[in-house]
Structures are given as C-alpha cells and as structure tokens.
Amino acid sequence: MTARAAETPERGTPVAKPAASTTGAGPGRGAEPESSPPNPERTGDGTATGPRTLLARLNTPAVRTRLGTLAGVVILAVLLWRLGTGVFVDGLRRIDGPSLLVALGIGLVTTVFSAWRWALVARGLRIRLPLAPAVADYYRALFLNAALPGGVLGDVHRAVRHGQSTGDLGRGVRSVVLERMAGQLALFVAGAVMLLTLPSPVRDDLRQTAAPAGLAVLGACAVVLALRMNRPRPSRRGRALRSALAEAREGLLSRRNGPGVLVSSVVVLAGYLAMFVLAARVAGVGATVTELLPLAVLALLAMSLPLNVGGWGPREGVAAWAFGAAGLGAGRGLTVAVVYGVLSLAASLPGVLVLVARWYAGLRAGRRTGATTAPPAPVPASHAQDAPDRAPLAPDYASLPPLEVSIEKYAPKESTRLARSSLPFSAEPSEGRPMTPESV
C-alpha cells in the first residue's frame, strides 16, 4: 500500500469534518474559537492603541525635537508678552562692528580647542581625526546648531558624517558624545563651584541642598556597586555598560588624553563665559565680573536643555529671572541673552563657508565622475551621410563569429623547427614585420 493510499480513508468510513471557523482560516490552520474576547488596545482597522503605544509614538526623535521647539517658542512668546519687544530691539541696536570682531576671535579660540578635544577623544577610541578637518567640521556643526531647531542637529550631523568617513559609525558617534560629555562635565563642576562660592540668587538654596544631594548620590553609587558585586554573572547590559565605561575612561581619563581634555575643556568654558561678559558689556550692564559669572553659568546650564529653537528659549527665560533676582532687572537680563545669542551666531558664521566649500567640492567631484564615466554618444545615420569627410566607424569585431584557423596549415615545418633549435639566429620575425607562412 502506497503512502497516498494510506492517507485516504477506506470507503464507508465516516470522515470527521473540521469545525467551522468564523475567522476565515485557510487550510492547514488550527481551528479557532468562534468568539474571542475583545482587545481594548486595538481599533476596528487593526491599529493598536493604548498608553504603551501612545508613549512609544511620543518617544521618537522627531516628536521630541518638535516638542522641544514648541517649548522654546512658548518661552519666547511668554517673555515677549511680559517684557515686550523693546528689549529685543534694544539688544540688536547695541551690537556694533568691534563687538562682532571680538566675538569672532572668541569663537575661533573656543572652536579650535573644542576640535582639539574631539580629536583627542577620537584618538582614544582608535579613530584618526586630523585637527584641520576637525575644526572645519566643528564650525559647520556650530552653525547648524544655531540655525536649526533643537540646538543639537549640528552635533548629530557631525557624528554621523565622522562615523561614515571612518567606516565605523558606532565609534564615530561615541567620540562626539564623549566630547560633548566632557564639555558638560566641565560646565557642571565649574558651575557648581561658582554657584556655591560667588554671590548669586541660588547660592543659599544650593548650600542648603548640596550636602543632602551629595549624600544621596554616594548612597545610590554604593547600592549600585553592591548589586553589581553580588551578581554572579554579568548580563548583556552589564557588559555593554562596562564596555562604554572602558571607552570613556580611555578617551577622557587616560594618561595620554586626560590632560589635553582637561585643558581644552577649561579654555572652552572660559571662552563661553567671556562671551557672556562681552554681551553684558554691550547691553550696558555695569555689574562686576564676579557678579556676572554665576548668572552666566545659570544661562549656560539652561542652554543645555533640549527645549529651544536654535539655542533660544530657556537661556532667555533663565537670564531674565536671574538678573531680576540679582537686582539687575529682568529686562536687562533678557537683553543680555539676546546679545549673547546674536554674538554666538556671528561666531559660528565661518561654518557657512565650510558648508559652501564642501558643497562646491562635492559638485565638482560629481561632474568629474560623470564626465569620465559617460559613454560617447553614437552618431546618427543622417549625420554620418551629411558629413562624408568624417572617418568611418570601426567595425564591431566583438559581434563577428570566431574564425576557425586550421592548425595544420600554419603549423611550422620540420626544417623550421631544426633551424630554430640549431642556428644561432632565431627564425622569429623582427619587430615591425608581419609574420606569414612564406616568411617562415
């Protein structure tokens, strides 16, 4: 009995019919129940809804960027509503040529040292990054940060382009992240020292909360360390975290990179503070430098929040509040923030030249590649008849069938073989003379 016959039931044997399915399951699928409990997280068209799906849709880079831009616009609108547009106009009117030149000089120093820090971090991650291309890429990133919403799109572009150019996107992105982290750590540490020691609107509050916050951080670190020590085997996340910490230690805290990263971070932070003091002087604020430094730190910390429009928004709000709390006037603080934003934008203008130069170089390279790879255009038959003095086209030998050459006809004779082997002169034809059977 064959396999097919074995699968076929005998005649007269009742065959059980499959249960009817209301879901339209095809052959080969198991029977499904006639009714299933309704899923509250699915709509009629099959799309999932619910808190988790809503949070997943909101937790995307595009949505976060739009929400941050919207928050920056709301902050600026509230400031305009409360303080009026006169502070903006006053800040723009006070900017002159010498202040723009000084801002360009400060921006040059901070950009070069930031690019040097980036090159050091990349070297720690075993990525080659010369200083000159790093400076150009950093200028381009600064201009994109100041011109595009979000304030970080230039750094994202810099990270992706550097990773693609080096052939390792992960390390390229991590080098930019570590470089920015070094700058933020320098700002946090120096800012905490200034806010705790220099007179500022938040000094008393910080002194009261500094000790409990420090103890809480130490306790959290002790708990995390105890949990990691009691864990018998590191998990996948633990190994990834350990690898990231090793890269951060090699890129930022190693003996070869640590001093350079520290010096560059201090110089860059000093340049940012100098730019803020310059903006205060342009705005007509007569406070001393020791009074302006804590206010500048608060404004710089507010700039790190991703709730801005090209850097505008939280900086102006915090500056207005800080200057008002320090007794210098909220309107004056908003004017200083506006002047600082304009001077920072002017300091990043060399990035426009980098963008134009890179675009023009890419355009020329594309034209050169297209000119070398474009095949020659065929001459139409009508044009060939109209121009009799033009050279005729060469025949296409590749399309012709191969010729069958008889080996016996052109085989060398026995006397020729002897002459080649015995005579001191070869019977080969000399250069420039065609070889024929008669010459052999």
CSV table of C-alpha atoms in Angstrom, one decimal:
chain,number,residue,atom,x,y,z
A,1,MET,CA,0.0,0.0,0.0
A,2,THR,CA,1.4,3.4,-1.0
A,3,ALA,CA,1.6,6.4,1.2
A,4,ARG,CA,-1.2,8.1,-0.7
A,5,ALA,CA,-3.5,5.1,-0.2
A,6,ALA,CA,-2.6,5.0,3.4
A,7,GLU,CA,-3.7,8.6,3.8
A,8,THR,CA,-7.0,8.0,2.0
A,9,PRO,CA,-9.7,6.6,4.3
A,10,GLU,CA,-11.5,3.4,3.4
A,11,ARG,CA,-14.8,3.5,1.7
A,12,GLY,CA,-17.7,3.6,4.1
A,13,THR,CA,-15.7,5.1,7.0
A,14,PRO,CA,-17.2,8.4,8.2
A,15,VAL,CA,-14.9,11.3,7.8
A,16,ALA,CA,-14.9,13.9,10.6
A,17,LYS,CA,-15.5,17.4,9.2
A,18,PRO,CA,-13.4,20.2,10.6
A,19,ALA,CA,-15.2,22.7,12.8
A,20,ALA,CA,-16.4,25.8,11.0
A,21,SER,CA,-14.3,28.8,11.6
A,22,THR,CA,-15.7,32.2,11.7
A,23,THR,CA,-12.3,33.9,11.2
A,24,GLY,CA,-11.7,32.6,7.7
A,25,ALA,CA,-8.7,30.5,8.5
A,26,GLY,CA,-7.1,28.8,5.5
A,27,PRO,CA,-6.3,25.1,5.1
A,28,GLY,CA,-3.6,23.9,7.4
A,29,ARG,CA,-4.5,26.3,10.3
A,30,GLY,CA,-5.9,25.1,13.5
A,31,ALA,CA,-9.5,25.7,14.5
A,32,GLU,CA,-10.0,29.0,16.3
A,33,PRO,CA,-12.8,29.7,18.7
A,34,GLU,CA,-15.9,31.2,17.4
A,35,SER,CA,-15.6,34.3,19.6
A,36,SER,CA,-12.6,35.9,21.1
A,37,PRO,CA,-12.5,38.4,23.9
A,38,PRO,CA,-12.3,42.0,22.6
A,39,ASN,CA,-8.9,43.6,22.7
A,40,PRO,CA,-9.2,47.1,24.2
A,41,GLU,CA,-5.9,48.2,22.6
A,42,ARG,CA,-6.9,47.5,19.0
A,43,THR,CA,-9.3,49.5,16.9
A,44,GLY,CA,-11.5,48.4,14.1
A,45,ASP,CA,-8.9,48.9,11.4
A,46,GLY,CA,-6.3,46.7,13.3
A,47,THR,CA,-4.1,49.5,14.6
A,48,ALA,CA,-3.0,49.3,18.2
A,49,THR,CA,-4.0,52.0,20.7
A,50,GLY,CA,-3.3,52.4,24.4
A,51,PRO,CA,-0.9,54.0,26.8
A,52,ARG,CA,2.1,52.0,25.7
A,53,THR,CA,1.5,52.6,22.0
A,54,LEU,CA,1.0,56.3,22.7
A,55,LEU,CA,4.2,56.6,24.7
A,56,ALA,CA,6.1,54.7,22.0
A,57,ARG,CA,4.9,57.1,19.4
A,58,LEU,CA,5.8,60.1,21.5
A,59,ASN,CA,9.2,58.7,22.4
A,60,THR,CA,10.7,59.3,19.0
A,61,PRO,CA,13.5,61.8,18.0
A,62,ALA,CA,11.2,63.7,15.6
A,63,VAL,CA,8.5,64.1,18.2
A,64,ARG,CA,11.0,65.1,20.9
A,65,THR,CA,12.5,67.7,18.6
A,66,ARG,CA,9.2,69.2,17.8
A,67,LEU,CA,8.1,69.3,21.4
A,68,GLY,CA,11.4,71.0,22.3
A,69,THR,CA,10.9,73.5,19.6
A,70,LEU,CA,7.4,74.2,20.7
A,71,ALA,CA,8.6,74.7,24.3
A,72,GLY,CA,11.2,77.2,23.1
A,73,VAL,CA,8.6,79.1,21.1
A,74,VAL,CA,6.2,79.2,24.1
A,75,ILE,CA,9.0,80.5,26.4
A,76,LEU,CA,9.9,83.3,23.9
A,77,ALA,CA,6.2,84.2,23.5
A,78,VAL,CA,5.8,84.5,27.2
A,79,LEU,CA,8.8,86.7,27.5
A,80,LEU,CA,7.6,88.9,24.7
A,81,TRP,CA,4.2,89.1,26.3
A,82,ARG,CA,5.6,90.0,29.7
A,83,LEU,CA,8.6,92.2,28.8
A,84,GLY,CA,7.6,93.5,25.4
A,85,THR,CA,9.6,93.6,22.1
A,86,GLY,CA,11.6,96.7,23.2
A,87,VAL,CA,14.3,94.5,24.9
A,88,PHE,CA,14.9,92.6,21.7
A,89,VAL,CA,15.2,95.7,19.6
A,90,ASP,CA,17.4,97.3,22.2
A,91,GLY,CA,19.8,94.3,22.2
A,92,LEU,CA,20.1,94.2,18.5
A,93,ARG,CA,20.7,98.0,18.3
A,94,ARG,CA,23.6,97.9,20.7
A,95,ILE,CA,25.6,95.4,18.7
A,96,ASP,CA,28.4,97.0,16.6
A,97,GLY,CA,31.3,96.0,14.5
A,98,PRO,CA,34.0,95.8,17.2
A,99,SER,CA,31.9,93.6,19.3
A,100,LEU,CA,31.3,91.3,16.4
A,101,LEU,CA,35.1,91.1,15.7
A,102,VAL,CA,35.7,90.2,19.4
A,103,ALA,CA,33.0,87.5,19.2
A,104,LEU,CA,34.6,86.1,16.1
A,105,GLY,CA,38.0,85.9,17.9
A,106,ILE,CA,36.5,84.2,21.0
A,107,GLY,CA,34.6,81.8,18.7
A,108,LEU,CA,37.8,80.9,16.9
A,109,VAL,CA,39.6,80.1,20.2
A,110,THR,CA,36.8,78.0,21.6
A,111,THR,CA,36.2,76.2,18.3
A,112,VAL,CA,39.9,75.2,17.8
A,113,PHE,CA,40.1,73.9,21.4
A,114,SER,CA,36.8,72.1,21.1
A,115,ALA,CA,38.0,70.4,17.8
A,116,TRP,CA,41.3,69.5,19.6
A,117,ARG,CA,39.3,67.9,22.4
A,118,TRP,CA,37.3,66.0,19.8
A,119,ALA,CA,40.5,64.8,18.1
A,120,LEU,CA,41.9,63.6,21.4
A,121,VAL,CA,38.7,61.7,22.3
A,122,ALA,CA,38.7,60.1,18.8
A,123,ARG,CA,42.3,59.1,19.2
A,124,GLY,CA,41.4,57.4,22.5
A,125,LEU,CA,38.8,55.4,20.6
A,126,ARG,CA,41.4,54.5,17.9
A,127,ILE,CA,39.9,56.8,15.2
A,128,ARG,CA,42.2,59.1,13.2
A,129,LEU,CA,41.0,62.7,13.1
A,130,PRO,CA,43.3,65.4,12.0
A,131,LEU,CA,43.0,68.8,13.6
A,132,ALA,CA,42.2,70.9,10.4
A,133,PRO,CA,39.2,68.8,9.3
A,134,ALA,CA,38.0,68.6,12.9
A,135,VAL,CA,38.0,72.4,13.1
A,136,ALA,CA,36.1,72.7,9.8
A,137,ASP,CA,33.5,70.1,10.9
A,138,TYR,CA,33.1,71.7,14.3
A,139,TYR,CA,32.4,75.1,12.7
A,140,ARG,CA,29.8,73.5,10.5
A,141,ALA,CA,28.2,71.8,13.5
A,142,LEU,CA,28.1,75.1,15.4
A,143,PHE,CA,26.4,76.9,12.6
A,144,LEU,CA,23.8,74.1,12.2
A,145,ASN,CA,23.2,74.1,15.9
A,146,ALA,CA,22.5,77.8,15.8
A,147,ALA,CA,20.4,77.8,12.6
A,148,LEU,CA,18.3,74.7,13.1
A,149,PRO,CA,15.7,73.9,15.7
A,150,GLY,CA,16.7,71.7,18.6
A,151,GLY,CA,20.2,73.0,19.1
A,152,VAL,CA,21.9,69.6,18.6
A,153,LEU,CA,21.3,68.7,15.0
A,154,GLY,CA,24.7,70.0,14.0
A,155,ASP,CA,26.3,67.6,16.5
A,156,VAL,CA,24.2,64.8,15.2
A,157,HIS,CA,25.3,65.6,11.6
A,158,ARG,CA,28.9,65.8,12.8
A,159,ALA,CA,28.7,62.4,14.5
A,160,VAL,CA,27.1,60.6,11.6
A,161,ARG,CA,29.4,62.1,9.0
A,162,HIS,CA,32.5,61.3,11.0
A,163,GLY,CA,31.4,57.8,11.6
A,164,GLN,CA,30.7,57.2,7.9
A,165,SER,CA,34.0,58.7,6.8
A,166,THR,CA,36.0,56.5,9.2
A,167,GLY,CA,34.0,53.3,8.3
A,168,ASP,CA,32.8,52.8,12.0
A,169,LEU,CA,29.6,54.6,12.6
A,170,GLY,CA,29.4,53.5,16.3
A,171,ARG,CA,32.8,54.8,17.3
A,172,GLY,CA,32.3,58.0,15.3
A,173,VAL,CA,29.0,58.7,17.2
A,174,ARG,CA,30.5,57.7,20.6
A,175,SER,CA,33.5,60.1,20.0
A,176,VAL,CA,31.2,63.0,19.5
A,177,VAL,CA,29.0,62.0,22.5
A,178,LEU,CA,32.1,61.7,24.8
A,179,GLU,CA,33.4,65.0,23.6
A,180,ARG,CA,30.2,66.8,24.4
A,181,MET,CA,30.0,65.0,27.7
A,182,ALA,CA,33.4,66.3,28.6
A,183,GLY,CA,32.3,69.9,28.0
A,184,GLN,CA,29.1,69.4,30.0
A,185,LEU,CA,31.1,67.8,32.9
A,186,ALA,CA,33.4,70.8,33.0
A,187,LEU,CA,30.4,73.2,33.0
A,188,PHE,CA,28.7,71.3,35.8
A,189,VAL,CA,31.8,71.1,38.0
A,190,ALA,CA,33.0,74.7,37.5
A,191,GLY,CA,29.4,75.9,37.7
A,192,ALA,CA,28.8,74.2,41.0
A,193,VAL,CA,31.9,75.7,42.4
A,194,MET,CA,31.0,79.2,41.2
A,195,LEU,CA,27.4,79.0,42.4
A,196,LEU,CA,28.4,77.8,45.8
A,197,THR,CA,31.2,80.4,46.3
A,198,LEU,CA,30.2,83.5,44.4
A,199,PRO,CA,27.2,85.7,45.2
A,200,SER,CA,24.2,84.5,43.2
A,201,PRO,CA,20.4,84.2,43.6
A,202,VAL,CA,20.7,80.5,44.1
A,203,ARG,CA,23.7,80.3,46.4
A,204,ASP,CA,21.8,80.0,49.7
A,205,ASP,CA,19.5,77.3,48.3
A,206,LEU,CA,22.4,75.4,46.8
A,207,ARG,CA,24.3,75.4,50.1
A,208,GLN,CA,21.3,74.0,51.9
A,209,THR,CA,20.7,71.2,49.4
A,210,ALA,CA,24.3,70.4,48.5
A,211,ALA,CA,25.1,68.2,51.4
A,212,PRO,CA,21.9,66.1,51.2
A,213,ALA,CA,22.2,65.8,47.4
A,214,GLY,CA,25.8,64.6,47.8
A,215,LEU,CA,24.9,62.0,50.4
A,216,ALA,CA,22.1,60.8,48.1
A,217,VAL,CA,24.4,60.4,45.2
A,218,LEU,CA,27.0,58.5,47.3
A,219,GLY,CA,24.3,56.2,48.6
A,220,ALA,CA,23.0,55.4,45.1
A,221,CYS,CA,26.5,54.7,43.9
A,222,ALA,CA,27.1,52.3,46.9
A,223,VAL,CA,23.8,50.4,46.2
A,224,VAL,CA,24.7,50.0,42.5
A,225,LEU,CA,28.2,48.8,43.4
A,226,ALA,CA,26.8,46.3,45.9
A,227,LEU,CA,24.3,44.9,43.4
A,228,ARG,CA,27.0,44.5,40.8
A,229,MET,CA,29.3,42.8,43.2
A,230,ASN,CA,26.6,40.3,44.3
A,231,ARG,CA,25.6,39.5,40.7
A,232,PRO,CA,27.2,36.1,39.8
A,233,ARG,CA,27.3,36.6,36.1
A,234,PRO,CA,27.3,40.0,34.2
A,235,SER,CA,24.3,40.4,31.9
A,236,ARG,CA,24.3,41.7,28.4
A,237,ARG,CA,23.5,45.2,29.6
A,238,GLY,CA,26.2,45.0,32.2
A,239,ARG,CA,28.8,44.0,29.6
A,240,ALA,CA,27.7,46.9,27.3
A,241,LEU,CA,27.9,49.3,30.2
A,242,ARG,CA,31.3,48.0,31.1
A,243,SER,CA,32.5,48.5,27.5
A,244,ALA,CA,31.1,52.0,27.4
A,245,LEU,CA,32.8,52.9,30.7
A,246,ALA,CA,36.1,51.5,29.4
A,247,GLU,CA,35.8,53.6,26.2
A,248,ALA,CA,35.0,56.7,28.3
A,249,ARG,CA,38.0,56.1,30.6
A,250,GLU,CA,40.3,55.6,27.6
A,251,GLY,CA,39.0,58.6,25.7
A,252,LEU,CA,38.7,61.1,28.6
A,253,LEU,CA,40.7,60.0,31.6
A,254,SER,CA,43.7,58.1,30.2
A,255,ARG,CA,47.2,59.3,30.9
A,256,ARG,CA,47.6,60.3,27.3
A,257,ASN,CA,44.3,62.1,26.8
A,258,GLY,CA,43.3,63.3,30.2
A,259,PRO,CA,45.5,66.5,30.5
A,260,GLY,CA,44.6,67.6,27.0
A,261,VAL,CA,40.9,67.1,27.5
A,262,LEU,CA,41.0,69.0,30.8
A,263,VAL,CA,42.9,72.0,29.4
A,264,SER,CA,40.7,72.2,26.3
A,265,SER,CA,37.5,72.0,28.4
A,266,VAL,CA,38.7,74.8,30.7
A,267,VAL,CA,39.6,77.0,27.8
A,268,VAL,CA,36.3,76.4,26.1
A,269,LEU,CA,34.3,77.2,29.2
A,270,ALA,CA,36.4,80.3,29.8
A,271,GLY,CA,35.5,81.4,26.2
A,272,TYR,CA,31.8,80.9,26.8
A,273,LEU,CA,31.9,82.9,30.0
A,274,ALA,CA,33.9,85.7,28.3
A,275,MET,CA,31.3,85.8,25.5
A,276,PHE,CA,28.6,86.3,28.1
A,277,VAL,CA,30.5,89.1,29.9
A,278,LEU,CA,31.0,90.7,26.5
A,279,ALA,CA,27.3,90.5,25.9
A,280,ALA,CA,26.6,92.1,29.2
A,281,ARG,CA,29.0,94.9,28.5
A,282,VAL,CA,27.4,95.5,25.1
A,283,ALA,CA,24.0,95.5,26.7
A,284,GLY,CA,25.2,98.2,29.2
A,285,VAL,CA,25.3,96.2,32.4
A,286,GLY,CA,27.7,97.7,34.8
A,287,ALA,CA,28.0,94.7,37.2
A,288,THR,CA,31.3,93.2,38.1
A,289,VAL,CA,32.7,90.0,36.6
A,290,THR,CA,32.2,88.1,39.9
A,291,GLU,CA,28.5,89.1,39.8
A,292,LEU,CA,28.1,88.2,36.2
A,293,LEU,CA,29.8,84.7,36.3
A,294,PRO,CA,27.1,82.9,38.3
A,295,LEU,CA,24.4,84.4,36.1
A,296,ALA,CA,26.4,83.3,33.0
A,297,VAL,CA,26.6,79.7,34.5
A,298,LEU,CA,22.9,79.6,35.0
A,299,ALA,CA,22.3,80.7,31.4
A,300,LEU,CA,24.7,78.2,30.0
A,301,LEU,CA,23.1,75.4,32.0
A,302,ALA,CA,19.7,76.4,30.7
A,303,MET,CA,21.1,76.3,27.1
A,304,SER,CA,21.9,72.5,27.6
A,305,LEU,CA,18.2,71.8,27.9
A,306,PRO,CA,16.7,70.4,24.6
A,307,LEU,CA,13.8,72.8,24.7
A,308,ASN,CA,15.0,75.6,22.4
A,309,VAL,CA,14.8,77.0,18.9
A,310,GLY,CA,18.4,77.1,17.8
A,311,GLY,CA,19.5,77.8,21.4
A,312,TRP,CA,16.8,80.4,22.0
A,313,GLY,CA,14.2,79.9,24.7
A,314,PRO,CA,15.4,78.6,28.2
A,315,ARG,CA,18.5,80.8,28.0
A,316,GLU,CA,16.5,84.0,27.7
A,317,GLY,CA,14.0,82.9,30.4
A,318,VAL,CA,16.7,81.9,33.0
A,319,ALA,CA,18.7,85.1,32.2
A,320,ALA,CA,15.6,87.3,32.8
A,321,TRP,CA,14.8,85.5,36.1
A,322,ALA,CA,18.4,85.5,37.3
A,323,PHE,CA,19.1,89.2,36.5
A,324,GLY,CA,15.8,90.1,38.1
A,325,ALA,CA,16.6,88.1,41.3
A,326,ALA,CA,20.0,89.7,41.4
A,327,GLY,CA,18.5,93.2,41.3
A,328,LEU,CA,19.8,94.0,37.8
A,329,GLY,CA,16.4,94.0,36.1
A,330,ALA,CA,14.7,91.2,34.2
A,331,GLY,CA,14.5,93.3,31.0
A,332,ARG,CA,18.3,93.8,31.2
A,333,GLY,CA,18.8,90.1,31.6
A,334,LEU,CA,16.7,89.4,28.5
A,335,THR,CA,18.7,92.0,26.5
A,336,VAL,CA,22.0,90.3,27.6
A,337,ALA,CA,20.7,86.9,26.5
A,338,VAL,CA,19.6,88.3,23.1
A,339,VAL,CA,23.0,89.9,22.6
A,340,TYR,CA,24.7,86.7,23.6
A,341,GLY,CA,22.6,84.7,21.0
A,342,VAL,CA,23.5,87.1,18.2
A,343,LEU,CA,27.2,87.1,19.1
A,344,SER,CA,27.2,83.3,19.2
A,345,LEU,CA,25.6,83.2,15.8
A,346,ALA,CA,28.1,85.6,14.4
A,347,ALA,CA,31.0,83.5,15.9
A,348,SER,CA,29.6,80.4,14.1
A,349,LEU,CA,29.3,82.1,10.7
A,350,PRO,CA,32.6,80.5,9.3
A,351,GLY,CA,30.5,77.3,9.3
A,352,VAL,CA,28.7,78.8,6.3
A,353,LEU,CA,31.9,79.0,4.4
A,354,VAL,CA,32.6,75.4,5.3
A,355,LEU,CA,29.2,74.3,4.0
A,356,VAL,CA,29.6,76.2,0.7
A,357,ALA,CA,33.1,74.8,0.2
A,358,ARG,CA,32.1,71.3,0.9
A,359,TRP,CA,29.1,71.6,-1.4
A,360,TYR,CA,31.1,73.0,-4.2
A,361,ALA,CA,33.8,70.4,-3.9
A,362,GLY,CA,31.2,67.6,-4.0
A,363,LEU,CA,29.5,69.2,-7.0
A,364,ARG,CA,32.8,69.3,-8.9
A,365,ALA,CA,33.6,65.8,-7.9
A,366,GLY,CA,30.2,64.6,-9.2
A,367,ARG,CA,30.7,66.4,-12.5
A,368,ARG,CA,34.2,65.0,-12.9
A,369,THR,CA,33.0,61.5,-12.2
A,370,GLY,CA,30.1,61.8,-14.6
A,371,ALA,CA,32.3,63.1,-17.4
A,372,THR,CA,34.8,60.2,-17.1
A,373,THR,CA,32.1,57.5,-16.9
A,374,ALA,CA,29.7,58.8,-19.5
A,375,PRO,CA,29.8,56.7,-22.8
A,376,PRO,CA,30.3,58.5,-26.1
A,377,ALA,CA,27.1,59.4,-27.8
A,378,PRO,CA,26.5,57.5,-31.1
A,379,VAL,CA,26.4,59.4,-34.3
A,380,PRO,CA,23.0,59.2,-36.1
A,381,ALA,CA,23.0,57.8,-39.6
A,382,SER,CA,21.7,61.0,-41.1
A,383,HIS,CA,24.6,62.9,-39.7
A,384,ALA,CA,27.0,60.3,-41.0
A,385,GLN,CA,25.7,60.7,-44.5
A,386,ASP,CA,25.7,64.5,-44.3
A,387,ALA,CA,29.4,64.5,-43.4
A,388,PRO,CA,31.4,62.5,-46.0
A,389,ASP,CA,34.7,63.7,-44.8
A,390,ARG,CA,34.2,62.1,-41.4
A,391,ALA,CA,36.2,59.0,-40.7
A,392,PRO,CA,34.1,55.8,-41.0
A,393,LEU,CA,33.2,54.0,-37.9
A,394,ALA,CA,35.3,51.0,-37.0
A,395,PRO,CA,33.6,47.6,-37.4
A,396,ASP,CA,32.5,45.8,-34.3
A,397,TYR,CA,34.8,42.8,-34.2
A,398,ALA,CA,33.3,41.5,-31.0
A,399,SER,CA,29.9,40.8,-32.7
A,400,LEU,CA,31.5,38.7,-35.5
A,401,PRO,CA,31.7,34.9,-35.2
A,402,PRO,CA,35.1,33.5,-34.4
A,403,LEU,CA,37.2,32.4,-37.4
A,404,GLU,CA,38.3,28.8,-37.5
A,405,VAL,CA,42.0,28.6,-38.3
A,406,SER,CA,43.5,25.3,-39.3
A,407,ILE,CA,46.4,24.4,-37.1
A,408,GLU,CA,47.9,22.1,-39.7
A,409,LYS,CA,48.1,24.7,-42.4
A,410,TYR,CA,50.0,27.2,-40.3
A,411,ALA,CA,52.0,24.7,-38.3
A,412,PRO,CA,55.8,25.1,-38.6
A,413,LYS,CA,57.6,22.7,-40.8
A,414,GLU,CA,60.2,20.3,-39.6
A,415,SER,CA,63.1,22.2,-41.2
A,416,THR,CA,62.0,25.4,-39.4
A,417,ARG,CA,62.0,23.6,-36.1
A,418,LEU,CA,65.5,22.4,-36.7
A,419,ALA,CA,66.6,25.8,-37.8
A,420,ARG,CA,65.2,27.4,-34.6
A,421,SER,CA,66.9,24.9,-32.4
A,422,SER,CA,70.3,24.7,-34.1
A,423,LEU,CA,71.0,28.1,-35.8
A,424,PRO,CA,72.2,31.0,-33.6
A,425,PHE,CA,69.7,33.3,-35.0
A,426,SER,CA,66.0,32.7,-34.4
A,427,ALA,CA,63.5,32.4,-37.2
A,428,GLU,CA,61.1,34.7,-35.3
A,429,PRO,CA,60.1,37.8,-37.3
A,430,SER,CA,61.7,41.1,-36.3
A,431,GLU,CA,59.8,43.9,-34.8
A,432,GLY,CA,57.5,45.7,-37.3
A,433,ARG,CA,57.5,42.9,-39.9
A,434,PRO,CA,54.3,40.8,-40.1
A,435,MET,CA,54.8,37.1,-39.7
A,436,THR,CA,53.4,35.0,-42.6
A,437,PRO,CA,53.8,31.3,-43.6
A,438,GLU,CA,56.1,32.4,-46.6
A,439,SER,CA,58.5,34.3,-44.3
A,440,VAL,CA,58.8,31.3,-42.0
